[in-house]
mmCIF file with all atom_site columns, C-alpha atoms in Angstrom:
data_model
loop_
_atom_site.group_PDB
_atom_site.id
_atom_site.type_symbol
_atom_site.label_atom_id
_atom_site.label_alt_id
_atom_site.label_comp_id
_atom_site.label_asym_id
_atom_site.label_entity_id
_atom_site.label_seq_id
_atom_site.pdbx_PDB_ins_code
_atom_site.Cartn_x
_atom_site.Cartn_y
_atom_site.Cartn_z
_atom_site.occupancy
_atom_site.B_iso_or_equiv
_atom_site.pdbx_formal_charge
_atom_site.auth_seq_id
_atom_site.auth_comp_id
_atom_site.auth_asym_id
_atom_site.auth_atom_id
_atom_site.pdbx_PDB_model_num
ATOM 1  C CA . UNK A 1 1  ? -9.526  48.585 -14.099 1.00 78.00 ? 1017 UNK A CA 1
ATOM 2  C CA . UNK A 1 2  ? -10.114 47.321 -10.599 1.00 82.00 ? 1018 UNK A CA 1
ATOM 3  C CA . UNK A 1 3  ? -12.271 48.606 -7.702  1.00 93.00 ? 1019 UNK A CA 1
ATOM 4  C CA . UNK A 1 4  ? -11.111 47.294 -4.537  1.00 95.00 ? 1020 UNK A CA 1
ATOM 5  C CA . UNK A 1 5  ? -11.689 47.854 -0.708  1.00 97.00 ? 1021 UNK A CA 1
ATOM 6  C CA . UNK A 1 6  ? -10.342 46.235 2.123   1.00 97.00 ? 1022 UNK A CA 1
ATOM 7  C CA . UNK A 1 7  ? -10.419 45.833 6.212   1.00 98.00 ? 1023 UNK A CA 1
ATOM 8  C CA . UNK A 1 8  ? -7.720  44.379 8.364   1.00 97.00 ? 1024 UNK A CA 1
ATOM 9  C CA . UNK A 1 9  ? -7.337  44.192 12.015  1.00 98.00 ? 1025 UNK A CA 1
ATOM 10 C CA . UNK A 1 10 ? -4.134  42.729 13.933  1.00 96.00 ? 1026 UNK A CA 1
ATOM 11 C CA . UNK A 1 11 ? -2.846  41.949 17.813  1.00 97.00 ? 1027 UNK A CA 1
ATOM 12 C CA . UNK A 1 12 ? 0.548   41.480 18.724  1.00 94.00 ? 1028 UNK A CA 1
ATOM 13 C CA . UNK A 1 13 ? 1.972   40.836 22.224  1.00 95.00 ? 1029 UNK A CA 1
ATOM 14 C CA . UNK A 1 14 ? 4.819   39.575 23.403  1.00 94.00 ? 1030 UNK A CA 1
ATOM 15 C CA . UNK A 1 15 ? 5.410   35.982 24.140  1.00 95.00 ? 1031 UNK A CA 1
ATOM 16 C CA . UNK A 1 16 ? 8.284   33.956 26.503  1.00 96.00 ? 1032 UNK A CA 1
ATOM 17 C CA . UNK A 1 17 ? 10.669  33.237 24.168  1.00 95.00 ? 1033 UNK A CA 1
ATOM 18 C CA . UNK A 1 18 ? 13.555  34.963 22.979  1.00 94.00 ? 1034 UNK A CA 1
ATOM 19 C CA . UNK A 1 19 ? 15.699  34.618 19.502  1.00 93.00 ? 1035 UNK A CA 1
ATOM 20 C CA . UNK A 1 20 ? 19.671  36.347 18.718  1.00 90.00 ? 1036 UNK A CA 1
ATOM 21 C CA . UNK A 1 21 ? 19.029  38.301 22.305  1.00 89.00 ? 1037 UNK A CA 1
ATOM 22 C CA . UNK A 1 22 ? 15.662  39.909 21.275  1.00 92.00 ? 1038 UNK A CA 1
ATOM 23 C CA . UNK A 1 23 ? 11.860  39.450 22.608  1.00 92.00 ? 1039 UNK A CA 1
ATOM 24 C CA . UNK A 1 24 ? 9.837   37.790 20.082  1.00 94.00 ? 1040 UNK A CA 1
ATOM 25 C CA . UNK A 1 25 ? 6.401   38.505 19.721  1.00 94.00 ? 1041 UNK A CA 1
ATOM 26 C CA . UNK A 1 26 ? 3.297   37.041 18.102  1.00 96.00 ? 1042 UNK A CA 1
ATOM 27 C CA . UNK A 1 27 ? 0.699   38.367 16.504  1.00 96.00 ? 1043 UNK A CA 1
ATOM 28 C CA . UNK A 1 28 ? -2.817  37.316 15.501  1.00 98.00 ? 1044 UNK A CA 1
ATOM 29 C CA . UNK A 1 29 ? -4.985  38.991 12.666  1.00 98.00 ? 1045 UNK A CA 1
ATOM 30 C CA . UNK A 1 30 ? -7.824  38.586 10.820  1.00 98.00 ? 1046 UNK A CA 1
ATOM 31 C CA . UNK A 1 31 ? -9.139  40.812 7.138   1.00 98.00 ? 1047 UNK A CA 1
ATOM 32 C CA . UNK A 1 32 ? -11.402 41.029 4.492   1.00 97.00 ? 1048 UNK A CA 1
ATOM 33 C CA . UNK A 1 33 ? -11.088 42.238 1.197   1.00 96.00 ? 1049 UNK A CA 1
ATOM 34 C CA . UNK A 1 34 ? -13.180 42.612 -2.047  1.00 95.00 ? 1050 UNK A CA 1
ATOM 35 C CA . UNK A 1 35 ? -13.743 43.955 -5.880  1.00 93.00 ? 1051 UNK A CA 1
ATOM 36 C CA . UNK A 1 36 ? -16.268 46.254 -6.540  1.00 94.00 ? 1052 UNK A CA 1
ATOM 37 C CA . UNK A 1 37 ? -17.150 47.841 -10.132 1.00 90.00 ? 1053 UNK A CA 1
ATOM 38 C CA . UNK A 1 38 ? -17.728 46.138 -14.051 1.00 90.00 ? 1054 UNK A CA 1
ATOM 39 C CA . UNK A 1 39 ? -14.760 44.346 -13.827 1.00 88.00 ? 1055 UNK A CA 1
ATOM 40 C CA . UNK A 1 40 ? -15.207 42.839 -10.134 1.00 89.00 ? 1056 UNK A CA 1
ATOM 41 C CA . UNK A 1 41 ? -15.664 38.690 -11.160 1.00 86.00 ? 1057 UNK A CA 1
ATOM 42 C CA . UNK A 1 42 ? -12.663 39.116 -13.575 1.00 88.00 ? 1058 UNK A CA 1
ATOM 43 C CA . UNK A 1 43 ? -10.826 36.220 -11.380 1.00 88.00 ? 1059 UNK A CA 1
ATOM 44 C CA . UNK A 1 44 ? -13.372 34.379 -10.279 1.00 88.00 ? 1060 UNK A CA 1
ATOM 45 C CA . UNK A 1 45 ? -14.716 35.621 -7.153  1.00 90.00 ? 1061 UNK A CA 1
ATOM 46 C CA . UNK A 1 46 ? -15.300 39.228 -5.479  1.00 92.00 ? 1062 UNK A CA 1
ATOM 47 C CA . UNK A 1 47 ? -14.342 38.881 -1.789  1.00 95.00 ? 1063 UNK A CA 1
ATOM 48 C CA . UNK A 1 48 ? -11.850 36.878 0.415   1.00 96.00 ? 1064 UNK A CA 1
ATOM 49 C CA . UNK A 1 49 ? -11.321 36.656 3.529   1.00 98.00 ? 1065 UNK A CA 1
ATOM 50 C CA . UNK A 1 50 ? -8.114  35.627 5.803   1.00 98.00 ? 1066 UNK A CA 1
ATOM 51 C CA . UNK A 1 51 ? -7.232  34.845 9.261   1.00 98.00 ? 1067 UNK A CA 1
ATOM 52 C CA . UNK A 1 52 ? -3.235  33.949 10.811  1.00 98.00 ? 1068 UNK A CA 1
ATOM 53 C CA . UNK A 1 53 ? -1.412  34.622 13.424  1.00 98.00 ? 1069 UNK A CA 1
ATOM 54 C CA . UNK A 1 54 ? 2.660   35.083 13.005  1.00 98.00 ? 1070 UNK A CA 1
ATOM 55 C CA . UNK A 1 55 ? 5.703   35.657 15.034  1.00 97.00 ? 1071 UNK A CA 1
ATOM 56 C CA . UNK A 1 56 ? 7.664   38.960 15.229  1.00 95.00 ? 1072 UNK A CA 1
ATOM 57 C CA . UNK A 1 57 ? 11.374  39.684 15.723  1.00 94.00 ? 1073 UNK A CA 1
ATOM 58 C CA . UNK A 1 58 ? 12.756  43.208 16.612  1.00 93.00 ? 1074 UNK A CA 1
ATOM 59 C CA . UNK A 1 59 ? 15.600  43.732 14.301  1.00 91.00 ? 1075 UNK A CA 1
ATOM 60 C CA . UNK A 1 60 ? 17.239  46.052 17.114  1.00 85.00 ? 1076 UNK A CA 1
ATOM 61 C CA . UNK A 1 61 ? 17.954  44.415 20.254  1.00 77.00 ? 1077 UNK A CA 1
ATOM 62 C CA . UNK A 1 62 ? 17.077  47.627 22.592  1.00 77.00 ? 1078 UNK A CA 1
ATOM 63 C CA . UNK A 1 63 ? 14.117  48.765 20.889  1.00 73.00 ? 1079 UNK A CA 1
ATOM 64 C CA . UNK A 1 64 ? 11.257  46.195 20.930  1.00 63.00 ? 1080 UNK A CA 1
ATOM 65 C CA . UNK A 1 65 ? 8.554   47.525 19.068  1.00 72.00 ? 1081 UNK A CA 1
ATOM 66 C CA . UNK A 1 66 ? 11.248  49.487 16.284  1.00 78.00 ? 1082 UNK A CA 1
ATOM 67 C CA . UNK A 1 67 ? 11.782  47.750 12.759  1.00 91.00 ? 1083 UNK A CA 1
ATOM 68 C CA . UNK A 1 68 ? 10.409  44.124 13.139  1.00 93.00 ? 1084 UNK A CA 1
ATOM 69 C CA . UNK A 1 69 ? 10.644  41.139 11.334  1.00 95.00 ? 1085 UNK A CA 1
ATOM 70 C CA . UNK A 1 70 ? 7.708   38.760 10.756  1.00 96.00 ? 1086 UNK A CA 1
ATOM 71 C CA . UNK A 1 71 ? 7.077   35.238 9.675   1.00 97.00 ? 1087 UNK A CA 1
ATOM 72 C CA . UNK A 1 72 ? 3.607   34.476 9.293   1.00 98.00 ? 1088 UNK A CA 1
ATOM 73 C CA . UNK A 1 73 ? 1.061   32.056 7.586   1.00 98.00 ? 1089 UNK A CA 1
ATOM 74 C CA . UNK A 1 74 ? -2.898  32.468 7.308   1.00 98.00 ? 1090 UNK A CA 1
ATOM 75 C CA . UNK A 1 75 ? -5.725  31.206 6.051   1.00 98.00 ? 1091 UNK A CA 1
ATOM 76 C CA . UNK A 1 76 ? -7.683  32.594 3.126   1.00 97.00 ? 1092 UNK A CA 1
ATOM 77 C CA . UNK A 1 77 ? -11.380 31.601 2.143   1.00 97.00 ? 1093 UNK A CA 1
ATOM 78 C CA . UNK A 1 78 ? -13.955 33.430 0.216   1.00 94.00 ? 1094 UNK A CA 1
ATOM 79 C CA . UNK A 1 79 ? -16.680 32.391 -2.585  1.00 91.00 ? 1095 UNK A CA 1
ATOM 80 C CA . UNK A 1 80 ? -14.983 29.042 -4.714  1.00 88.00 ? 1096 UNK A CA 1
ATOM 81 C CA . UNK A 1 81 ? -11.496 30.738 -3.029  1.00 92.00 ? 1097 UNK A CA 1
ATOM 82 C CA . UNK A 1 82 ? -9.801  28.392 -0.524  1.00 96.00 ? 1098 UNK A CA 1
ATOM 83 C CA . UNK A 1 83 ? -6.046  28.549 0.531   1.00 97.00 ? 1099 UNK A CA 1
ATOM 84 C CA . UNK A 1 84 ? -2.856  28.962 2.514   1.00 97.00 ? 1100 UNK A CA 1
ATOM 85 C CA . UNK A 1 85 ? -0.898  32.380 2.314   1.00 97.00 ? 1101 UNK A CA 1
ATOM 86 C CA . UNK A 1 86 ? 3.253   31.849 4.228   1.00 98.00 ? 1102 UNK A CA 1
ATOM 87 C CA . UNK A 1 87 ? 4.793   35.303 4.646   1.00 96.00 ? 1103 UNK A CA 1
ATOM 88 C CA . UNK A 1 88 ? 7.612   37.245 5.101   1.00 97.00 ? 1104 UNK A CA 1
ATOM 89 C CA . UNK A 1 89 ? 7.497   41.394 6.148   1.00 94.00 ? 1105 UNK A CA 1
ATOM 90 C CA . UNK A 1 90 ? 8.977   44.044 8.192   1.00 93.00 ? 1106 UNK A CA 1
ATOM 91 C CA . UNK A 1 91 ? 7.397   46.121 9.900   1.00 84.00 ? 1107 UNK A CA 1
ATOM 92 C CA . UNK A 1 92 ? 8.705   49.754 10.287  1.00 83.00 ? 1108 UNK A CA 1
#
């Protein structure tokens, strides 16, 4: 069994590029996240937190902030946790 809570805050805007005839957009954010409970050291630590920042493509050319595609990469440190995190998501 695991316990866990979690806080995440983002910013996007747009930037002056453009990709396939769409705006792309970056976005910054920043989150923490932890175990709580008997079993929260089962991996090793209790908390971590991360900070990126990431690009944004609309997958619809007329409707900017619709379905979007992201590419991001953060930065994850916490209590003997260090590391790199590359992503891929859509946002919808």
């Amino acid at each position: 069994t695991a316990n866990v809570w979690s806080l995440r805050a983002e910013y996007a805007a747009p930037s002056p590029w453009r990709a396939f005839e769409r705006p792309v957009g970056w976005v910054a954010f920043a989150g923490c996240a932890g175990f709580f409970g008997a079993n929260r050291d089962a991996l090793g630590f209790d908390t971590v937190a991360e900070v990126g920042a990431g690009l944004e493509l609309p997958l619809a050319a007329g409707k900017p902030r619709g379905e979007r595609l992201r590419l991001a990469a953060s930065y994850l440190a916490g209590p003997d946790v260090r590391g790199w995190t590359i992503g891929v998501g859509l946002a919808y």
